[in-house]
Amino acid sequence: MATETVAKPRTSARVHVQKFGTFLSGMIMPNIGAFIAWGIITALFIEKGWLPVPQLGGFGETDGKPNIGLVGPMITYLLPLLIGYTGGKMVYDVRGGVVGAIGTMGVIVGAGIPMFIGAMIMGPLGGWTMKKIDSLWDGKIRPGFEMLVNNFSAGIWGALLAMLGFYAVAPVVSAFSAGAGNVVQFLVNNGLLPLTSIFIEPAKILFLNNAINHGVLTPLGVQQSLEQGKSILFLLEANPGPGLGILLAYMFFGKGAAKASAPGAAIIHFLGGIHEIYFPYVLMRPLLVLAAIAGGMTGIATLAVTGAGLVAPAAPGSIFAVLAQTSRDSYLGVILAVLLATAASFLVASVIMKTTKHSDEGDLNAATSRMEEMKGKKSSVSSHLTGAGAGVGTAVLAGPIRNIVFACDAGMGSSAMGASVLRNKIKAAGFPDVKVTNSAIANLSDTYDVVVTHQDLTERAKPATSSAAHFSVDNFMNSPRYDEIVDLVRESNTDGGTSDAGATAEPGAGTSAAATGAGAAGVGAAAGAAAGQGAHAADAPAAGQAEILARESVILTGTATTRDAAIDEAGRLLLARGAVDQGYIDAMHEREESVSTYMGSFLAIPHGTNAAKDHIRKSAVSVIRYPQGIDWNGKEVKFVVGVAGVNNEHLHILSSIAKVFTNKEQVARLEAASSVDEVLELFGKVNA
């Protein structure tokens, strides 16, 4: 039997650069406190500082001897040695850190200038080579001689490495530093430094900034700061102005979830210094990178004209950190650079947003997911954008997850579709025994491991399910919280251990019309099982769907132009079928006023409240398409599915609809359908 060879996916150059930048950042970031301390001492005590002290600032003489001070020794010896030690420790624990620091000392003495680049070479090199040397006699040392061999091997190799750094590495790094410094000086002298934003701003969005900032700008900036007392290079990447301008543009001209989340993102970005929070907003509208570039160029040009700079790196890039590291004579220039960068970015972003048509609310979560994919790990601030936040408390799971419930007001519409989507994802992850059901909040009991609710209903669900882990979402169709739940199931059910759980949605957080991974992962699962399990299982055969979704209940071009009119139109189709009475249509409006039935992917499924079930005579579903779209509480809706269900008979058809709307290709086919038969066939094929 022939065997297939599966080619190993090639890692892109961008990923390699990201990993390299992350590694460099791993050496710098743990020591940022030392950089800040050096910056404070420099700003205060040098000859041009706020409180000049010769003995601390390193100028003048005391008793006829030149003052050494703290500034020079810290930047020449302390900081590079810390970086070298950290780099070695990253590769080979403390032993690697010690040898890396010894090697770094050789580069420092050999160069005579701050050797940050040399430290970032010698530290990891020392750790890696020491690890290789130790492996040569691993398990071969006689008992009682381990300490002797380990200490002497580290000492001998460290000494050799220091000489290597002194004679070989230091000259090369010195030449590179001098060349790079000359390039920077050339750009400054010729007014070309602002052009670096053309590369820096897109690099930030692609998470390549660590390689640029920590690999080049910080080492050169430190050298420049030591010579001139400040450096413009520290603010090329750290200026919060470009990102703030883009977020302000979303606050004024954005739509839906993007507009609602922009103010909070702006606070995190500008005050907290976490710049990555604005990256998804640019990824939603890639043209906005032009706004970031315009802001960056404006800020750099302002710094160049005013001769402003920072005395040390500003990390994180918060306005507080920027001002704390600003040189005494540069406050006006730095503040202007931030303000003008914000203004330029805002103006360009506003023009782009006003002149291009886009559905922001449909893409925020998808863009956040793309950002995390590019970053290669979960973002520390993505919860602000995608809906996980504080405010609902955390539960501790004492064992594996066995049952998950989706709860909404009536338990017949949005929760049923959400349960179908998540069930497929959990099955695709290899956990078919995990029961995923849906329920009305009024019927909940404290017997579930995980409870998923709309963010506006979480507080109502908590009292009845206090021992469960609660996940709040802004829509049940495509929430990125589903991936977190799947991860939680995988961790809990694979390891069998105790897992901290709990994710909640911040009010006003984003929705996702484009995060279709739920459908992509689970589209192959059997729809019969997807309709419900346990107390909420849908046992009706697929053939029975014809009675629930009839051709007369499908309209390809709706006449409504508002949300309320669309609810009436969907309700009248149910009324015409004899499925409900007028009181149910009133309850559909009541439900919409309390909790939105917008699901994502341009879909809304209006249905009545739990108290309105007495107004239902039989199960029925209506489908209306609005090609031009209608405004549904700030979100665009093109498909309205009216729902009335008795004894879960309708769950089969809702499962079919859920599968269609978690698949971009299926949604596109639905948008292009020219006959009712195509719509019915599309929903029927999903269950085939």
XYZ file of C-alpha atoms in Angstrom:
688
model
C 0.000 0.000 0.000
C 1.431 3.342 -1.014
C 2.125 5.800 1.714
C 1.648 9.523 1.467
C 4.261 11.958 2.556
C 2.769 15.011 4.158
C 4.909 18.066 3.632
C 5.729 19.964 6.763
C 4.250 23.464 6.599
C 6.899 26.070 5.951
C 7.238 28.758 8.530
C 7.026 32.219 7.007
C 9.817 34.752 7.249
C 7.478 36.993 9.238
C 7.071 34.290 11.880
C 10.831 33.844 12.118
C 11.291 37.597 12.580
C 8.539 37.617 15.205
C 10.208 34.811 17.116
C 13.525 36.590 16.917
C 11.944 39.816 18.117
C 10.199 37.985 20.929
C 13.515 36.471 22.002
C 15.176 39.907 22.013
C 12.246 41.314 23.941
C 12.605 38.482 26.458
C 16.092 39.751 27.295
C 15.112 43.423 27.495
C 11.668 43.473 29.109
C 12.567 41.776 32.436
C 15.203 44.488 32.902
C 13.067 47.490 31.994
C 12.967 48.437 35.679
C 16.738 48.883 35.568
C 16.415 51.040 32.432
C 13.824 53.186 34.194
C 16.057 53.533 37.250
C 18.941 54.617 35.022
C 16.639 57.047 33.214
C 15.469 58.620 36.461
C 19.026 58.990 37.766
C 20.108 60.476 34.443
C 17.189 62.923 34.264
C 17.767 64.092 37.824
C 21.497 64.165 38.453
C 23.454 64.807 35.229
C 24.864 68.272 34.646
C 21.775 69.333 32.675
C 19.358 67.430 34.897
C 16.693 68.656 37.283
C 18.879 68.234 40.393
C 22.530 68.218 39.218
C 24.739 66.253 41.625
C 28.372 65.822 40.459
C 29.004 62.674 42.483
C 25.873 60.983 41.101
C 25.724 62.502 37.644
C 29.393 61.832 36.902
C 30.630 65.338 36.082
C 33.166 67.648 37.686
C 35.750 66.661 40.279
C 35.806 65.852 43.972
C 39.094 66.305 45.849
C 40.880 66.628 42.527
C 39.561 63.342 41.168
C 36.986 63.091 38.322
C 33.562 61.971 39.498
C 32.514 58.618 38.079
C 28.894 58.824 39.214
C 26.146 56.286 38.662
C 25.047 57.135 35.133
C 28.104 55.874 33.248
C 28.743 52.637 35.183
C 25.074 51.667 35.118
C 24.759 52.031 31.350
C 28.193 50.588 30.603
C 28.237 47.637 32.991
C 24.990 47.042 34.898
C 22.465 47.046 32.078
C 24.473 44.970 29.567
C 25.367 42.440 32.264
C 21.703 42.123 33.247
C 20.773 41.566 29.601
C 23.560 39.029 29.118
C 22.570 37.143 32.266
C 18.878 37.139 31.265
C 19.710 35.903 27.761
C 21.848 33.083 29.074
C 19.250 32.108 31.649
C 16.553 31.967 28.952
C 18.602 29.314 27.179
C 20.073 27.355 30.105
C 18.695 28.466 33.444
C 20.942 30.152 36.048
C 24.063 28.313 34.941
C 23.642 29.627 31.418
C 22.949 33.104 32.800
C 26.217 33.188 34.763
C 28.303 32.093 31.794
C 26.439 34.519 29.538
C 27.225 37.401 31.908
C 30.926 36.447 31.972
C 31.034 36.472 28.182
C 29.212 39.808 28.110
C 31.889 41.342 30.321
C 34.484 40.594 27.668
C 32.457 42.468 25.039
C 31.920 45.439 27.371
C 35.609 45.878 28.095
C 36.590 45.236 24.501
C 34.234 47.861 23.055
C 34.366 50.612 25.649
C 30.773 51.642 24.825
C 27.418 50.361 26.111
C 27.226 46.864 24.621
C 23.545 46.029 24.441
C 23.807 44.296 21.086
C 26.933 42.502 22.300
C 25.077 41.411 25.448
C 22.204 40.078 23.344
C 24.760 37.985 21.447
C 26.999 36.790 24.245
C 24.244 36.019 26.771
C 22.367 33.419 24.681
C 25.663 32.173 23.196
C 27.050 31.541 26.673
C 23.913 29.699 27.779
C 23.704 27.572 24.630
C 27.379 26.585 24.546
C 27.410 25.772 28.259
C 24.398 23.554 27.762
C 26.141 21.710 24.932
C 29.313 21.280 26.987
C 27.412 19.903 29.972
C 25.697 17.375 27.704
C 29.094 15.882 26.812
C 29.572 14.376 30.270
C 25.988 14.198 31.436
C 25.641 11.083 33.592
C 29.367 10.308 33.387
C 30.640 12.233 36.431
C 31.515 10.125 39.452
C 29.450 10.793 42.571
C 30.983 13.505 44.737
C 32.707 15.280 41.844
C 29.629 16.988 40.343
C 30.198 20.377 41.980
C 33.888 20.372 41.137
C 33.293 19.576 37.467
C 30.354 21.991 37.123
C 32.124 24.933 38.713
C 35.408 24.498 36.874
C 33.738 23.860 33.500
C 31.639 27.016 33.859
C 34.642 29.035 35.006
C 36.991 27.820 32.289
C 34.446 28.206 29.503
C 33.302 31.579 30.847
C 36.892 32.843 30.763
C 37.355 31.624 27.182
C 34.044 33.182 26.189
C 35.043 36.525 27.732
C 38.218 36.523 25.649
C 36.193 35.623 22.553
C 33.956 38.580 23.278
C 36.915 40.887 23.851
C 38.894 39.999 20.734
C 36.252 38.861 18.203
C 32.736 39.996 19.023
C 33.406 43.483 20.421
C 35.081 44.850 17.249
C 32.300 43.524 15.020
C 29.514 44.905 17.206
C 31.326 48.226 17.586
C 31.597 48.521 13.812
C 27.903 47.677 13.410
C 26.885 50.199 16.079
C 29.010 52.907 14.476
C 27.564 52.156 11.036
C 23.973 52.105 12.277
C 24.580 55.328 14.202
C 25.913 56.970 11.066
C 22.822 55.902 9.146
C 20.574 57.383 11.812
C 22.588 60.579 11.885
C 22.375 60.789 8.087
C 18.600 60.463 8.263
C 18.428 63.158 10.942
C 20.736 65.567 9.105
C 18.776 65.205 5.870
C 15.320 65.354 7.406
C 14.587 61.757 6.389
C 14.025 60.213 9.821
C 10.200 60.538 9.580
C 10.319 58.122 6.643
C 11.158 55.322 9.078
C 7.459 55.309 9.996
C 6.759 53.735 6.618
C 8.418 50.612 8.008
C 7.892 50.941 11.750
C 4.099 51.402 11.826
C 3.223 48.405 9.600
C 5.839 46.377 11.498
C 4.004 47.119 14.749
C 0.735 45.769 13.343
C 2.555 42.601 12.261
C 4.245 42.220 15.674
C 7.691 42.772 14.210
C 8.246 45.784 16.432
C 10.229 43.864 19.056
C 12.940 43.024 16.543
C 13.145 46.666 15.457
C 12.737 48.315 18.840
C 14.786 46.048 21.084
C 17.191 44.880 18.416
C 18.143 48.256 16.941
C 16.437 51.369 18.313
C 16.985 50.799 22.038
C 20.734 49.983 21.801
C 21.345 52.949 19.464
C 19.145 55.195 21.568
C 21.030 54.327 24.734
C 24.354 55.153 23.078
C 22.956 58.433 21.769
C 21.450 59.288 25.154
C 24.775 58.662 26.871
C 26.523 61.046 24.485
C 23.835 63.726 24.115
C 21.678 63.317 27.227
C 18.617 62.244 25.231
C 17.593 60.372 22.093
C 14.807 60.721 19.568
C 15.079 57.006 18.810
C 13.261 56.008 21.996
C 10.060 57.575 20.652
C 10.060 56.319 17.067
C 8.024 53.252 17.995
C 6.694 54.114 21.454
C 4.709 57.269 20.547
C 1.078 56.515 21.510
C -0.249 59.243 19.211
C -0.774 57.266 15.968
C -2.810 54.549 17.667
C -4.829 57.051 19.704
C -5.806 58.945 16.545
C -7.168 55.769 14.951
C -9.184 54.871 18.042
C -10.604 58.406 18.211
C -11.698 58.081 14.593
C -13.573 54.894 15.502
C -15.181 56.681 18.432
C -16.607 59.341 16.089
C -17.132 57.502 12.814
C -17.121 53.784 13.632
C -20.098 51.474 13.838
C -21.476 48.922 16.243
C -19.093 47.009 18.455
C -15.994 48.717 17.091
C -17.360 52.137 18.004
C -18.605 50.939 21.381
C -15.277 49.383 22.378
C -13.022 52.153 21.035
C -13.201 54.447 24.135
C -12.065 51.666 26.460
C -9.384 50.626 24.006
C -8.143 54.217 23.844
C -7.733 54.328 27.623
C -5.825 51.034 27.671
C -3.648 52.176 24.767
C -2.870 55.748 25.833
C -2.737 55.408 29.612
C -1.823 51.750 29.946
C 0.666 51.738 27.088
C -0.594 48.455 25.582
C -0.411 49.418 21.928
C -1.508 46.064 20.541
C -5.100 46.814 21.511
C -5.529 49.063 18.467
C -4.072 46.549 16.005
C -7.431 44.789 15.332
C -8.993 48.139 14.430
C -6.372 48.558 11.720
C -6.726 44.943 10.592
C -10.450 45.531 10.080
C -9.626 48.337 7.665
C -6.075 47.804 6.370
C -6.062 51.248 4.739
C -5.844 52.687 8.245
C -2.166 51.754 8.287
C -1.785 54.967 6.248
C -3.201 56.871 9.221
C -0.691 55.215 11.545
C 2.152 56.082 9.158
C 0.967 59.682 8.869
C 0.797 59.984 12.642
C 4.218 58.391 13.111
C 5.838 60.660 10.518
C 4.251 63.746 12.044
C 5.423 62.827 15.536
C 8.994 62.100 14.407
C 9.147 65.314 12.371
C 7.982 67.286 15.411
C 10.662 65.703 17.580
C 13.311 66.455 14.967
C 12.281 70.097 14.564
C 12.094 70.736 18.308
C 15.195 68.696 19.102
C 13.271 66.722 21.715
C 13.960 63.227 23.002
C 13.801 60.803 25.901
C 16.607 59.893 28.252
C 15.680 56.191 28.351
C 13.218 53.742 26.761
C 9.528 54.287 27.513
C 8.143 50.844 28.246
C 5.303 50.240 28.087
C 4.412 53.018 25.651
C 2.104 54.817 28.066
C 1.940 58.591 28.088
C 3.008 58.378 31.731
C 6.129 56.380 30.841
C 6.882 58.741 27.960
C 6.667 61.830 30.173
C 8.643 60.137 32.962
C 11.549 59.520 30.586
C 11.386 62.873 28.800
C 14.532 64.985 28.910
C 14.279 68.148 30.966
C 14.455 70.390 27.895
C 12.094 68.297 25.761
C 8.680 68.376 27.398
C 7.205 70.816 24.896
C 8.554 68.894 21.922
C 7.496 65.493 23.241
C 3.972 66.631 24.143
C 3.621 68.318 20.754
C 4.877 65.164 19.050
C 2.198 63.084 20.763
C -0.601 65.616 20.135
C 0.278 66.271 16.496
C 0.767 62.558 15.809
C -2.703 61.962 17.249
C -4.211 64.757 15.162
C -2.604 63.594 11.904
C -3.611 59.989 12.487
C -7.150 61.027 13.409
C -7.600 63.187 10.306
C -6.346 60.530 7.884
C -8.320 57.773 9.620
C -11.484 59.900 9.590
C -11.211 60.501 5.849
C -10.677 56.789 5.212
C -13.614 55.778 7.399
C -15.965 58.356 5.881
C -15.076 57.556 2.275
C -15.017 53.738 2.446
C -17.974 51.483 3.112
C -17.385 48.923 5.785
C -19.180 46.878 8.446
C -17.018 47.335 11.514
C -19.174 45.389 13.888
C -18.897 42.299 11.736
C -15.137 42.107 11.745
C -13.799 43.156 15.155
C -13.588 39.687 16.661
C -12.261 38.225 13.426
C -9.597 40.932 13.287
C -8.714 40.266 16.919
C -8.315 36.589 16.096
C -6.077 37.458 13.145
C -4.017 39.679 15.439
C -3.538 36.811 17.895
C -2.636 34.460 15.043
C 0.052 36.891 13.895
C 1.253 37.368 17.444
C 1.380 33.616 17.909
C -0.358 33.635 21.283
C -3.314 34.973 23.195
C -3.332 38.743 23.525
C -3.396 40.096 27.047
C -5.945 42.741 26.048
C -8.049 40.956 23.443
C -10.728 40.299 26.054
C -11.633 43.998 25.926
C -12.390 43.650 22.212
C -13.935 40.204 22.055
C -16.013 40.268 25.180
C -14.173 38.621 28.049
C -13.707 40.858 30.994
C -14.194 41.263 34.645
C -17.409 41.631 36.489
C -19.145 38.275 36.809
C -16.805 36.300 38.967
C -14.909 33.084 38.494
C -15.759 29.483 39.242
C -13.341 26.672 39.947
C -14.046 23.411 38.137
C -13.446 20.461 40.433
C -13.298 17.883 37.654
C -13.834 17.262 33.958
C -16.550 19.170 32.118
C -19.555 16.977 31.396
C -22.391 19.361 30.596
C -22.668 22.844 29.155
C -25.863 24.843 28.902
C -26.739 27.826 26.740
C -29.341 29.913 28.500
C -31.479 32.719 27.148
C -34.774 34.237 28.150
C -37.023 31.759 26.335
C -34.574 28.961 25.561
C -35.966 28.437 22.077
C -33.941 30.564 19.652
C -30.510 32.079 20.113
C -29.451 29.622 22.802
C -30.425 26.656 20.615
C -28.323 27.920 17.732
C -25.383 28.733 19.974
C -25.547 25.269 21.504
C -25.469 23.746 18.028
C -22.394 25.719 17.002
C -20.427 24.984 20.186
C -21.442 21.321 20.191
C -19.957 20.901 16.738
C -16.722 22.583 17.816
C -16.395 20.397 20.911
C -17.067 17.257 18.864
C -14.477 18.323 16.310
C -11.998 18.756 19.174
C -12.549 15.105 20.119
C -14.960 15.324 23.069
C -18.308 13.961 21.802
C -19.404 12.913 25.298
C -19.643 16.498 26.548
C -23.331 17.343 26.639
C -24.265 20.777 25.233
C -27.881 21.785 25.749
C -29.981 24.945 25.803
C -32.478 26.189 28.309
C -34.562 29.104 29.436
C -32.982 30.947 32.345
C -36.077 30.289 34.433
C -35.480 26.529 34.097
C -31.816 26.518 35.097
C -30.560 24.481 38.039
C -27.139 24.259 39.651
C -26.228 21.053 37.823
C -24.097 22.426 34.973
C -20.342 22.738 34.679
C -20.408 25.666 32.248
C -23.142 28.216 31.576
C -23.129 30.421 28.477
C -25.408 33.455 28.386
C -25.827 36.708 26.568
C -23.903 39.398 28.426
C -27.153 41.132 29.394
C -28.511 37.953 30.982
C -25.491 36.695 32.919
C -26.493 38.273 36.214
C -29.902 36.596 35.971
C -28.319 33.194 35.365
C -25.725 33.327 38.140
C -27.953 32.824 41.206
C -29.353 29.541 39.879
C -25.971 28.231 38.681
C -23.514 29.591 41.211
C -21.132 26.618 41.053
C -20.716 26.758 37.257
C -18.164 28.612 35.176
C -19.938 31.450 33.378
C -19.125 32.663 29.878
C -20.832 35.805 28.619
C -21.098 36.509 24.913
C -22.475 39.278 22.754
C -23.823 36.864 20.180
C -24.428 33.136 20.169
C -23.360 32.445 16.587
C -19.656 33.214 16.268
C -18.330 34.318 19.615
C -14.571 33.816 20.127
C -15.478 32.691 23.654
C -16.292 29.329 22.067
C -12.608 28.701 21.435
C -11.907 29.459 25.096
C -14.606 26.983 26.157
C -13.150 24.316 23.863
C -9.701 24.972 25.347
C -11.185 24.696 28.841
C -12.841 21.381 27.939
C -9.592 20.095 26.455
C -7.605 21.093 29.549
C -10.140 19.804 32.044
C -11.103 16.577 30.290
C -7.621 15.635 29.136
C -5.699 16.275 32.327
C -8.553 15.601 34.681
C -7.271 18.298 36.957
C -8.770 21.372 38.507
C -9.061 24.314 36.152
C -9.745 27.923 36.852
C -12.513 29.054 34.573
C -14.706 32.001 33.913
C -14.918 34.527 31.164
C -17.383 37.348 30.976
C -18.275 39.991 28.466
C -17.782 43.661 29.056
C -20.899 45.611 28.216
C -20.628 46.985 24.750
C -17.946 44.534 23.714
C -17.544 43.328 20.167
C -19.558 40.948 18.054
C -18.335 38.791 15.242
C -19.891 38.318 11.851
C -16.755 36.986 10.300
C -15.249 34.663 12.911
C -16.459 31.582 11.117
C -14.109 29.093 12.702
C -17.028 27.575 14.585
C -18.666 26.516 11.385
C -15.451 25.521 9.690
C -14.469 23.243 12.528
C -17.795 21.563 13.029
C -19.544 21.626 9.676
C -18.950 17.930 9.210
C -20.670 16.873 12.409
C -24.016 15.158 12.185
C -26.860 17.650 12.337
C -29.205 15.214 13.983
C -27.053 15.192 17.095
C -26.500 18.911 16.806
C -30.104 19.722 17.451
C -29.947 19.050 21.174
C -29.118 16.559 23.895
C -30.588 15.436 27.188
C -33.651 17.326 28.302
C -33.410 19.533 25.256
C -32.790 16.935 22.586
C -34.507 17.413 19.260
C -35.614 13.969 18.239
C -37.794 15.009 15.328
C -36.635 13.525 12.021
C -35.343 15.761 9.271
C -38.469 15.101 7.236
C -40.513 16.900 9.843
C -38.792 20.141 9.050
C -41.111 20.687 6.106
C -43.900 21.357 8.599
C -41.781 23.824 10.533
C -40.236 25.749 7.617
C -42.764 25.917 4.788
C -42.253 27.597 1.424
C -44.911 30.224 2.206
C -42.806 31.261 5.224
C -39.762 32.153 3.109
C -39.492 35.641 1.578
C -36.508 36.544 -0.568
C -37.016 40.314 -0.483
C -38.508 41.706 2.685
C -40.315 45.039 2.700
C -39.337 46.199 6.179
C -36.740 48.945 6.606
C -36.450 48.986 10.407
C -35.852 46.439 13.135
C -39.380 46.630 14.541
C -40.965 46.384 11.104
C -38.847 43.331 10.346
C -40.003 41.685 13.586
C -43.606 42.384 12.597
C -43.009 40.938 9.122
C -41.454 37.754 10.524
C -44.199 37.488 13.147
C -46.983 37.894 10.595
C -45.621 34.920 8.646
C -45.851 32.823 11.829
C -49.337 34.198 12.453
C -50.438 33.340 8.905
C -49.331 29.755 9.457
C -51.540 29.545 12.537
C -48.455 28.915 14.664
C -48.941 31.852 17.035
C -51.459 34.513 17.989
C -50.987 38.276 18.045
C -49.793 38.185 21.637
C -46.685 36.288 20.550
C -45.701 39.031 18.106
C -46.008 41.544 20.939
C -43.762 39.297 23.031
C -41.189 39.231 20.193
C -40.899 43.015 20.495
C -40.713 42.738 24.289
C -37.850 40.262 24.020
C -35.954 42.492 21.591
C -36.172 45.460 23.946
C -34.631 43.463 26.799
C -31.984 41.410 24.953
C -31.022 41.680 21.298
C -31.530 38.606 19.123
C -28.754 39.626 16.732
C -26.597 36.541 16.167
C -23.750 37.740 13.960
C -23.185 36.945 10.268
C -25.976 39.414 9.342
C -28.536 37.198 11.102
C -31.207 38.005 13.696
C -33.692 35.472 15.093
C -36.496 37.362 16.866
C -38.682 35.250 19.141
C -40.921 35.713 22.135
C -40.169 35.744 25.823
C -40.402 32.678 28.025
C -43.714 33.941 29.376
C -45.158 34.028 25.837
C -45.051 30.277 25.239
C -48.777 30.092 25.886
C -49.247 32.117 22.705
C -47.580 29.389 20.588
C -49.936 26.888 18.954
C -47.384 24.899 16.990
C -43.717 25.088 16.024
C -42.845 27.217 13.013
C -39.965 29.184 11.551
C -40.042 32.052 9.041
C -37.118 33.263 6.937
C -36.906 36.736 5.373
C -33.998 38.127 3.384
C -33.266 41.861 3.219
C -30.704 42.294 0.418
C -30.037 45.939 1.250
C -29.704 45.252 4.959
C -31.459 46.912 7.881
C -30.094 48.522 11.030
C -30.480 46.189 14.020
C -29.349 48.177 17.051
C -26.283 49.432 15.184
C -25.594 46.121 13.444
C -26.405 45.238 9.848
C -28.925 42.432 9.381
C -29.767 40.841 6.049
C -31.576 37.726 7.281
C -34.382 37.613 9.838
C -35.546 34.226 11.115
C -38.741 34.298 13.174
C -38.931 31.448 15.688
C -41.773 29.822 17.616
C -41.172 26.428 19.169
C -43.101 23.808 21.141
C -41.300 20.928 22.881
C -38.082 21.587 20.975
C -39.594 20.488 17.643
C -37.966 23.478 15.949
C -34.413 22.735 17.058
C -33.599 20.623 14.009
C -34.209 23.486 11.619
C -32.346 25.927 13.893
C -29.383 23.575 13.837
C -29.467 23.681 10.038
C -29.678 27.461 10.036
C -26.804 27.687 12.516
C -24.605 25.568 10.276
C -25.378 27.717 7.264
C -24.561 30.934 9.063
C -21.237 29.677 10.414
C -20.013 28.990 6.898
C -19.094 31.951 4.704
C -19.686 30.051 1.477
C -23.156 28.994 2.596
C -24.046 32.544 3.606
C -22.865 33.775 0.201
C -25.087 31.177 -1.503
C -27.999 32.278 0.641
C -27.401 35.903 -0.332
C -27.329 34.940 -4.013
C -30.349 32.577 -3.930
C -32.906 33.456 -6.606
C -35.704 31.131 -5.528
C -37.358 29.824 -2.394
C -36.442 26.286 -3.448
C -32.745 27.216 -3.285
C -33.177 28.400 0.298
C -35.046 25.258 1.316
C -32.524 23.077 -0.485
C -29.634 24.850 1.208
C -31.013 24.213 4.670
C -31.935 20.651 3.709
C -28.470 19.841 2.348
C -26.837 20.775 5.628
C -28.737 17.928 7.250
C -28.088 15.418 4.479
